[in-house]
Amino acid sequence: MSQFAAMLLLVFFFKLLAIGLCARLIIKKYPDILASLLGSWLVIQCFFIAWMLLLSAFHSLSAGGIWLGMFLVNFVFVLFLARETKAPTLSITDWKLFLSPTNSIAFLTMVAIFSILTYRSIYFFDQTLDGVIYGLTRLEFYAYYEFYAYYKTLFTVQPTQAFNLFSNEWNGELNGLFYQLAVDNDQAVSFGNVEIWLFCILGYSWLSGLFGLPARFRVVAGLLLGSTPVLLGLAMTINGDLLAIMSFAIALGFTLRVLTINNKLHNELDLLFAFTALGIASGAKITVLPYVILMAILLLWVGFRGRKDTFWLFSGCILSLATGNSRYIINLFIYGNPFKHVESAVPSVSNVINNLNGIVKTGLSLPDLSSQETAWILTYGLGFLGIPMLTWFGYGLWRKNKNLLHFLKTRLSLPFILTLFFLGLGFSLLLLTLPSSSWSFRYFCPYLMLFATFMLAYPYRHFFLKKYNAYGLAIFSVLIVAANVYFMLSKIGEGFPVPFKVAMAQSEMERKLAFHPYLWTGANGLKGLGLEKSDRTLILSKLNFPILPFFGEDHRNRIELVDNLTSLKERAATNQYQIIAVPYPDPHVSFKLNLPGYKQIASYQPFWIVFSHDK
């Protein structure tokens, strides 16, 4: 094992330790082991977002700062646990969850997939265009930008739409940045979504139980959903979609416990965890923000109506919600607009038709296991789960299962009805305002995966009369998981752009651009232009134009961004820059740029025109 891999796993261990210690503290008051683990994960996630913001305020966002935070949170939990004298007891449901043969097989399969994804994260970066053009570029500024006041801080301001696009959705990137800083290696950023994928399995396992699935099959259901191509693909990126999908599901689970008619089924922690999950979800993906706003208002009304002595609980809920949505608050202070650089919504009836058509086609399409052609990991749906799941759900409806009526009767109240209405409203707004594309399925996944969880859980009780039926379902589930995993993890493409042996021999920048080598090694000899020696670089930053190569190896280049030619010429006139790069214009438009004191040294269509200082 390499030193980097050992450090990465050590950081993961300390984060898991904090989650475990927190769960041990609350399980006495919250006797549900999966809910305790998920709630603890939310608390730790929220803590580190707040901790990174605090470090940023003092320009101290570094490896030392992250390790200090890990030490403090674990030390505090150990102090509290030292007062505990009685060991927790697990319920029969928890024992079934861990000891049933079906769940045991699912746990082992989950660990195997997690190991593969972890091994992949040691050698490969996010190769999607969003990752290369936007995500990895922002993380370079957050972690390594050493120019003037912007030194190792999240409060980095660059006056360009390209830098700020999607920046409202930074919670997913921050989880990757946590590992990047703690390990002090850019490669660690790829592990951020692998961790989230692991807890995604646990989240859907728990939610399926709330939908009535027996304990012995819950982890199987979680694994079926977690192994779908759309979620496995997101696990190989640094996008915030996976965190939003997972937090959205957990938020609904805790919300259902808050809103249930039977007050014995929930406690105050449900309310705190629901707000924390809602905040993290909306801070990871702005598409769920309308639903989050409506649900936060509903939970405030239901959760605090008629209660006394709720100051600390109310403060915790609001603080966790604000922490999860910290980027909107920061934008308000920096730009005077919480939604700075968010893409404009374009409502259209054609969007509804095209999106519904895309959801059905993408969600139910069967992957070709024999094909080894390039895999675009953000364009997949449910893979081999889609059609069997619909068939399974249809069978449950045909058998006139009474579970649905029982589920509704025990929760049929105005708040519960409003929750269903808000889910439908949020999904409908997204259908109406989001232009359809080949990768749109993932945007609807926060809503679709909830429905998929319900469809898996709904018909299960029919098979309890005969034991062989239960094992038959488990075996069939394993086959579906195996097919989806094989399809996603055996394809040459964005997930695995080069063989492992090739990646091991590549430099960091070559691995960052392994699926787009022309941006580094093949861009008209860019590597020979002195980028690895440059001190200061000025770039005219535009949408869809990559600037990642200009950081050079080992982050040696200080980069400044401008968003128009006037600003570029004004900055260039100061003669402070060794390299100036301009996006290559439309080839059909005549374009000639004269920068006094600089000479053009490269023109690489369709990306850049590069100038160097004429000393």
mmCIF file with all atom_site columns, N, CA and C in Angstrom, residues 13-57:
data_model
loop_
_atom_site.group_PDB
_atom_site.id
_atom_site.type_symbol
_atom_site.label_atom_id
_atom_site.label_alt_id
_atom_site.label_comp_id
_atom_site.label_asym_id
_atom_site.label_entity_id
_atom_site.label_seq_id
_atom_site.pdbx_PDB_ins_code
_atom_site.Cartn_x
_atom_site.Cartn_y
_atom_site.Cartn_z
_atom_site.occupancy
_atom_site.B_iso_or_equiv
_atom_site.pdbx_formal_charge
_atom_site.auth_seq_id
_atom_site.auth_comp_id
_atom_site.auth_asym_id
_atom_site.auth_atom_id
_atom_site.pdbx_PDB_model_num
ATOM 1   N N  . PHE A 1 13 ? -10.722 6.629  8.454  1.00 0.00 ? 13 PHE A N  1
ATOM 2   C CA . PHE A 1 13 ? -10.913 5.955  9.740  1.00 0.00 ? 13 PHE A CA 1
ATOM 3   C C  . PHE A 1 13 ? -11.265 6.955  10.835 1.00 0.00 ? 13 PHE A C  1
ATOM 4   N N  . PHE A 1 14 ? -10.550 8.078  10.887 1.00 0.00 ? 14 PHE A N  1
ATOM 5   C CA . PHE A 1 14 ? -10.817 9.060  11.936 1.00 0.00 ? 14 PHE A CA 1
ATOM 6   C C  . PHE A 1 14 ? -12.187 9.712  11.758 1.00 0.00 ? 14 PHE A C  1
ATOM 7   N N  . LYS A 1 15 ? -12.615 9.878  10.512 1.00 0.00 ? 15 LYS A N  1
ATOM 8   C CA . LYS A 1 15 ? -13.953 10.419 10.291 1.00 0.00 ? 15 LYS A CA 1
ATOM 9   C C  . LYS A 1 15 ? -15.005 9.393  10.701 1.00 0.00 ? 15 LYS A C  1
ATOM 10  N N  . LEU A 1 16 ? -14.781 8.118  10.346 1.00 0.00 ? 16 LEU A N  1
ATOM 11  C CA . LEU A 1 16 ? -15.692 7.065  10.785 1.00 0.00 ? 16 LEU A CA 1
ATOM 12  C C  . LEU A 1 16 ? -15.711 6.946  12.305 1.00 0.00 ? 16 LEU A C  1
ATOM 13  N N  . LEU A 1 17 ? -14.550 7.139  12.920 1.00 0.00 ? 17 LEU A N  1
ATOM 14  C CA . LEU A 1 17 ? -14.479 7.077  14.378 1.00 0.00 ? 17 LEU A CA 1
ATOM 15  C C  . LEU A 1 17 ? -15.362 8.149  14.999 1.00 0.00 ? 17 LEU A C  1
ATOM 16  N N  . ALA A 1 18 ? -15.293 9.363  14.452 1.00 0.00 ? 18 ALA A N  1
ATOM 17  C CA . ALA A 1 18 ? -16.140 10.445 14.965 1.00 0.00 ? 18 ALA A CA 1
ATOM 18  C C  . ALA A 1 18 ? -17.616 10.110 14.786 1.00 0.00 ? 18 ALA A C  1
ATOM 19  N N  . ILE A 1 19 ? -17.961 9.539  13.637 1.00 0.00 ? 19 ILE A N  1
ATOM 20  C CA . ILE A 1 19 ? -19.355 9.147  13.387 1.00 0.00 ? 19 ILE A CA 1
ATOM 21  C C  . ILE A 1 19 ? -19.784 8.057  14.361 1.00 0.00 ? 19 ILE A C  1
ATOM 22  N N  . GLY A 1 20 ? -18.923 7.071  14.572 1.00 0.00 ? 20 GLY A N  1
ATOM 23  C CA . GLY A 1 20 ? -19.242 5.987  15.493 1.00 0.00 ? 20 GLY A CA 1
ATOM 24  C C  . GLY A 1 20 ? -19.385 6.452  16.927 1.00 0.00 ? 20 GLY A C  1
ATOM 25  N N  . LEU A 1 21 ? -18.495 7.347  17.363 1.00 0.00 ? 21 LEU A N  1
ATOM 26  C CA . LEU A 1 21 ? -18.580 7.869  18.730 1.00 0.00 ? 21 LEU A CA 1
ATOM 27  C C  . LEU A 1 21 ? -19.857 8.677  18.924 1.00 0.00 ? 21 LEU A C  1
ATOM 28  N N  . CYS A 1 22 ? -20.201 9.463  17.916 1.00 0.00 ? 22 CYS A N  1
ATOM 29  C CA . CYS A 1 22 ? -21.432 10.253 17.987 1.00 0.00 ? 22 CYS A CA 1
ATOM 30  C C  . CYS A 1 22 ? -22.652 9.331  18.043 1.00 0.00 ? 22 CYS A C  1
ATOM 31  N N  . ALA A 1 23 ? -22.646 8.286  17.210 1.00 0.00 ? 23 ALA A N  1
ATOM 32  C CA . ALA A 1 23 ? -23.761 7.333  17.213 1.00 0.00 ? 23 ALA A CA 1
ATOM 33  C C  . ALA A 1 23 ? -23.868 6.625  18.561 1.00 0.00 ? 23 ALA A C  1
ATOM 34  N N  . ARG A 1 24 ? -22.717 6.312  19.144 1.00 0.00 ? 24 ARG A N  1
ATOM 35  C CA . ARG A 1 24 ? -22.728 5.659  20.465 1.00 0.00 ? 24 ARG A CA 1
ATOM 36  C C  . ARG A 1 24 ? -23.340 6.575  21.524 1.00 0.00 ? 24 ARG A C  1
ATOM 37  N N  . LEU A 1 25 ? -23.141 7.869  21.378 1.00 0.00 ? 25 LEU A N  1
ATOM 38  C CA . LEU A 1 25 ? -23.703 8.812  22.347 1.00 0.00 ? 25 LEU A CA 1
ATOM 39  C C  . LEU A 1 25 ? -25.216 8.922  22.234 1.00 0.00 ? 25 LEU A C  1
ATOM 40  N N  . ILE A 1 26 ? -25.722 8.889  21.013 1.00 0.00 ? 26 ILE A N  1
ATOM 41  C CA . ILE A 1 26 ? -27.148 9.164  20.829 1.00 0.00 ? 26 ILE A CA 1
ATOM 42  C C  . ILE A 1 26 ? -28.001 7.911  20.767 1.00 0.00 ? 26 ILE A C  1
ATOM 43  N N  . ILE A 1 27 ? -27.374 6.726  20.635 1.00 0.00 ? 27 ILE A N  1
ATOM 44  C CA . ILE A 1 27 ? -28.186 5.522  20.444 1.00 0.00 ? 27 ILE A CA 1
ATOM 45  C C  . ILE A 1 27 ? -29.010 5.190  21.681 1.00 0.00 ? 27 ILE A C  1
ATOM 46  N N  . LYS A 1 28 ? -28.559 5.660  22.846 1.00 0.00 ? 28 LYS A N  1
ATOM 47  C CA . LYS A 1 28 ? -29.328 5.430  24.069 1.00 0.00 ? 28 LYS A CA 1
ATOM 48  C C  . LYS A 1 28 ? -30.667 6.164  23.997 1.00 0.00 ? 28 LYS A C  1
ATOM 49  N N  . LYS A 1 29 ? -30.648 7.352  23.403 1.00 0.00 ? 29 LYS A N  1
ATOM 50  C CA . LYS A 1 29 ? -31.871 8.136  23.270 1.00 0.00 ? 29 LYS A CA 1
ATOM 51  C C  . LYS A 1 29 ? -32.586 7.825  21.965 1.00 0.00 ? 29 LYS A C  1
ATOM 52  N N  . TYR A 1 30 ? -31.857 7.263  21.034 1.00 0.00 ? 30 TYR A N  1
ATOM 53  C CA . TYR A 1 30 ? -32.399 6.992  19.702 1.00 0.00 ? 30 TYR A CA 1
ATOM 54  C C  . TYR A 1 30 ? -32.097 5.535  19.349 1.00 0.00 ? 30 TYR A C  1
ATOM 55  N N  . PRO A 1 31 ? -32.876 4.586  19.843 1.00 0.00 ? 31 PRO A N  1
ATOM 56  C CA . PRO A 1 31 ? -32.567 3.154  19.707 1.00 0.00 ? 31 PRO A CA 1
ATOM 57  C C  . PRO A 1 31 ? -32.847 2.593  18.316 1.00 0.00 ? 31 PRO A C  1
ATOM 58  N N  . ASP A 1 32 ? -32.183 3.128  17.329 1.00 0.00 ? 32 ASP A N  1
ATOM 59  C CA . ASP A 1 32 ? -32.282 2.657  15.948 1.00 0.00 ? 32 ASP A CA 1
ATOM 60  C C  . ASP A 1 32 ? -30.888 2.821  15.369 1.00 0.00 ? 32 ASP A C  1
ATOM 61  N N  . ILE A 1 33 ? -30.173 1.718  15.172 1.00 0.00 ? 33 ILE A N  1
ATOM 62  C CA . ILE A 1 33 ? -28.755 1.813  14.866 1.00 0.00 ? 33 ILE A CA 1
ATOM 63  C C  . ILE A 1 33 ? -28.487 2.480  13.520 1.00 0.00 ? 33 ILE A C  1
ATOM 64  N N  . LEU A 1 34 ? -29.286 2.177  12.494 1.00 0.00 ? 34 LEU A N  1
ATOM 65  C CA . LEU A 1 34 ? -29.073 2.821  11.195 1.00 0.00 ? 34 LEU A CA 1
ATOM 66  C C  . LEU A 1 34 ? -29.381 4.310  11.263 1.00 0.00 ? 34 LEU A C  1
ATOM 67  N N  . ALA A 1 35 ? -30.483 4.668  11.917 1.00 0.00 ? 35 ALA A N  1
ATOM 68  C CA . ALA A 1 35 ? -30.830 6.082  12.056 1.00 0.00 ? 35 ALA A CA 1
ATOM 69  C C  . ALA A 1 35 ? -29.768 6.815  12.860 1.00 0.00 ? 35 ALA A C  1
ATOM 70  N N  . SER A 1 36 ? -29.220 6.167  13.894 1.00 0.00 ? 36 SER A N  1
ATOM 71  C CA . SER A 1 36 ? -28.176 6.792  14.704 1.00 0.00 ? 36 SER A CA 1
ATOM 72  C C  . SER A 1 36 ? -26.914 7.029  13.882 1.00 0.00 ? 36 SER A C  1
ATOM 73  N N  . LEU A 1 37 ? -26.536 6.052  13.063 1.00 0.00 ? 37 LEU A N  1
ATOM 74  C CA . LEU A 1 37 ? -25.354 6.209  12.210 1.00 0.00 ? 37 LEU A CA 1
ATOM 75  C C  . LEU A 1 37 ? -25.560 7.308  11.172 1.00 0.00 ? 37 LEU A C  1
ATOM 76  N N  . LEU A 1 38 ? -26.730 7.319  10.543 1.00 0.00 ? 38 LEU A N  1
ATOM 77  C CA . LEU A 1 38 ? -27.008 8.329  9.522  1.00 0.00 ? 38 LEU A CA 1
ATOM 78  C C  . LEU A 1 38 ? -27.107 9.719  10.134 1.00 0.00 ? 38 LEU A C  1
ATOM 79  N N  . GLY A 1 39 ? -27.779 9.825  11.287 1.00 0.00 ? 39 GLY A N  1
ATOM 80  C CA . GLY A 1 39 ? -27.850 11.110 11.968 1.00 0.00 ? 39 GLY A CA 1
ATOM 81  C C  . GLY A 1 39 ? -26.482 11.596 12.389 1.00 0.00 ? 39 GLY A C  1
ATOM 82  N N  . SER A 1 40 ? -25.636 10.684 12.864 1.00 0.00 ? 40 SER A N  1
ATOM 83  C CA . SER A 1 40 ? -24.274 11.051 13.262 1.00 0.00 ? 40 SER A CA 1
ATOM 84  C C  . SER A 1 40 ? -23.460 11.496 12.055 1.00 0.00 ? 40 SER A C  1
ATOM 85  N N  . TRP A 1 41 ? -23.648 10.798 10.926 1.00 0.00 ? 41 TRP A N  1
ATOM 86  C CA . TRP A 1 41 ? -22.945 11.213 9.707  1.00 0.00 ? 41 TRP A CA 1
ATOM 87  C C  . TRP A 1 41 ? -23.349 12.634 9.314  1.00 0.00 ? 41 TRP A C  1
ATOM 88  N N  . LEU A 1 42 ? -24.628 12.953 9.421  1.00 0.00 ? 42 LEU A N  1
ATOM 89  C CA . LEU A 1 42 ? -25.098 14.303 9.108  1.00 0.00 ? 42 LEU A CA 1
ATOM 90  C C  . LEU A 1 42 ? -24.461 15.334 10.032 1.00 0.00 ? 42 LEU A C  1
ATOM 91  N N  . VAL A 1 43 ? -24.400 15.012 11.325 1.00 0.00 ? 43 VAL A N  1
ATOM 92  C CA . VAL A 1 43 ? -23.813 15.936 12.300 1.00 0.00 ? 43 VAL A CA 1
ATOM 93  C C  . VAL A 1 43 ? -22.339 16.180 11.989 1.00 0.00 ? 43 VAL A C  1
ATOM 94  N N  . ILE A 1 44 ? -21.590 15.115 11.721 1.00 0.00 ? 44 ILE A N  1
ATOM 95  C CA . ILE A 1 44 ? -20.157 15.250 11.422 1.00 0.00 ? 44 ILE A CA 1
ATOM 96  C C  . ILE A 1 44 ? -19.956 16.001 10.112 1.00 0.00 ? 44 ILE A C  1
ATOM 97  N N  . GLN A 1 45 ? -20.790 15.709 9.122  1.00 0.00 ? 45 GLN A N  1
ATOM 98  C CA . GLN A 1 45 ? -20.691 16.410 7.839  1.00 0.00 ? 45 GLN A CA 1
ATOM 99  C C  . GLN A 1 45 ? -20.922 17.904 8.034  1.00 0.00 ? 45 GLN A C  1
ATOM 100 N N  . CYS A 1 46 ? -21.942 18.238 8.802  1.00 0.00 ? 46 CYS A N  1
ATOM 101 C CA . CYS A 1 46 ? -22.267 19.638 9.073  1.00 0.00 ? 46 CYS A CA 1
ATOM 102 C C  . CYS A 1 46 ? -21.149 20.307 9.866  1.00 0.00 ? 46 CYS A C  1
ATOM 103 N N  . PHE A 1 47 ? -20.583 19.576 10.821 1.00 0.00 ? 47 PHE A N  1
ATOM 104 C CA . PHE A 1 47 ? -19.491 20.132 11.621 1.00 0.00 ? 47 PHE A CA 1
ATOM 105 C C  . PHE A 1 47 ? -18.301 20.501 10.743 1.00 0.00 ? 47 PHE A C  1
ATOM 106 N N  . PHE A 1 48 ? -17.918 19.624 9.834  1.00 0.00 ? 48 PHE A N  1
ATOM 107 C CA . PHE A 1 48 ? -16.729 19.901 9.027  1.00 0.00 ? 48 PHE A CA 1
ATOM 108 C C  . PHE A 1 48 ? -16.979 21.001 7.997  1.00 0.00 ? 48 PHE A C  1
ATOM 109 N N  . ILE A 1 49 ? -18.209 21.159 7.526  1.00 0.00 ? 49 ILE A N  1
ATOM 110 C CA . ILE A 1 49 ? -18.508 22.312 6.675  1.00 0.00 ? 49 ILE A CA 1
ATOM 111 C C  . ILE A 1 49 ? -18.304 23.597 7.470  1.00 0.00 ? 49 ILE A C  1
ATOM 112 N N  . ALA A 1 50 ? -18.862 23.629 8.689  1.00 0.00 ? 50 ALA A N  1
ATOM 113 C CA . ALA A 1 50 ? -18.704 24.805 9.547  1.00 0.00 ? 50 ALA A CA 1
ATOM 114 C C  . ALA A 1 50 ? -17.239 25.022 9.909  1.00 0.00 ? 50 ALA A C  1
ATOM 115 N N  . TRP A 1 51 ? -16.517 23.933 10.155 1.00 0.00 ? 51 TRP A N  1
ATOM 116 C CA . TRP A 1 51 ? -15.099 24.042 10.528 1.00 0.00 ? 51 TRP A CA 1
ATOM 117 C C  . TRP A 1 51 ? -14.268 24.603 9.374  1.00 0.00 ? 51 TRP A C  1
ATOM 118 N N  . MET A 1 52 ? -14.557 24.168 8.156  1.00 0.00 ? 52 MET A N  1
ATOM 119 C CA . MET A 1 52 ? -13.828 24.671 6.992  1.00 0.00 ? 52 MET A CA 1
ATOM 120 C C  . MET A 1 52 ? -14.149 26.140 6.739  1.00 0.00 ? 52 MET A C  1
ATOM 121 N N  . LEU A 1 53 ? -15.375 26.553 7.020  1.00 0.00 ? 53 LEU A N  1
ATOM 122 C CA . LEU A 1 53 ? -15.726 27.968 6.908  1.00 0.00 ? 53 LEU A CA 1
ATOM 123 C C  . LEU A 1 53 ? -14.972 28.789 7.943  1.00 0.00 ? 53 LEU A C  1
ATOM 124 N N  . LEU A 1 54 ? -14.863 28.256 9.158  1.00 0.00 ? 54 LEU A N  1
ATOM 125 C CA . LEU A 1 54 ? -14.124 28.955 10.213 1.00 0.00 ? 54 LEU A CA 1
ATOM 126 C C  . LEU A 1 54 ? -12.647 29.078 9.851  1.00 0.00 ? 54 LEU A C  1
ATOM 127 N N  . LEU A 1 55 ? -12.048 28.010 9.360  1.00 0.00 ? 55 LEU A N  1
ATOM 128 C CA . LEU A 1 55 ? -10.649 28.062 8.934  1.00 0.00 ? 55 LEU A CA 1
ATOM 129 C C  . LEU A 1 55 ? -10.464 29.066 7.800  1.00 0.00 ? 55 LEU A C  1
ATOM 130 N N  . SER A 1 56 ? -11.432 29.109 6.892  1.00 0.00 ? 56 SER A N  1
ATOM 131 C CA . SER A 1 56 ? -11.341 30.033 5.758  1.00 0.00 ? 56 SER A CA 1
ATOM 132 C C  . SER A 1 56 ? -11.353 31.483 6.219  1.00 0.00 ? 56 SER A C  1
ATOM 133 N N  . ALA A 1 57 ? -12.103 31.763 7.279  1.00 0.00 ? 57 ALA A N  1
ATOM 134 C CA . ALA A 1 57 ? -12.182 33.132 7.788  1.00 0.00 ? 57 ALA A CA 1
ATOM 135 C C  . ALA A 1 57 ? -10.822 33.635 8.249  1.00 0.00 ? 57 ALA A C  1
#
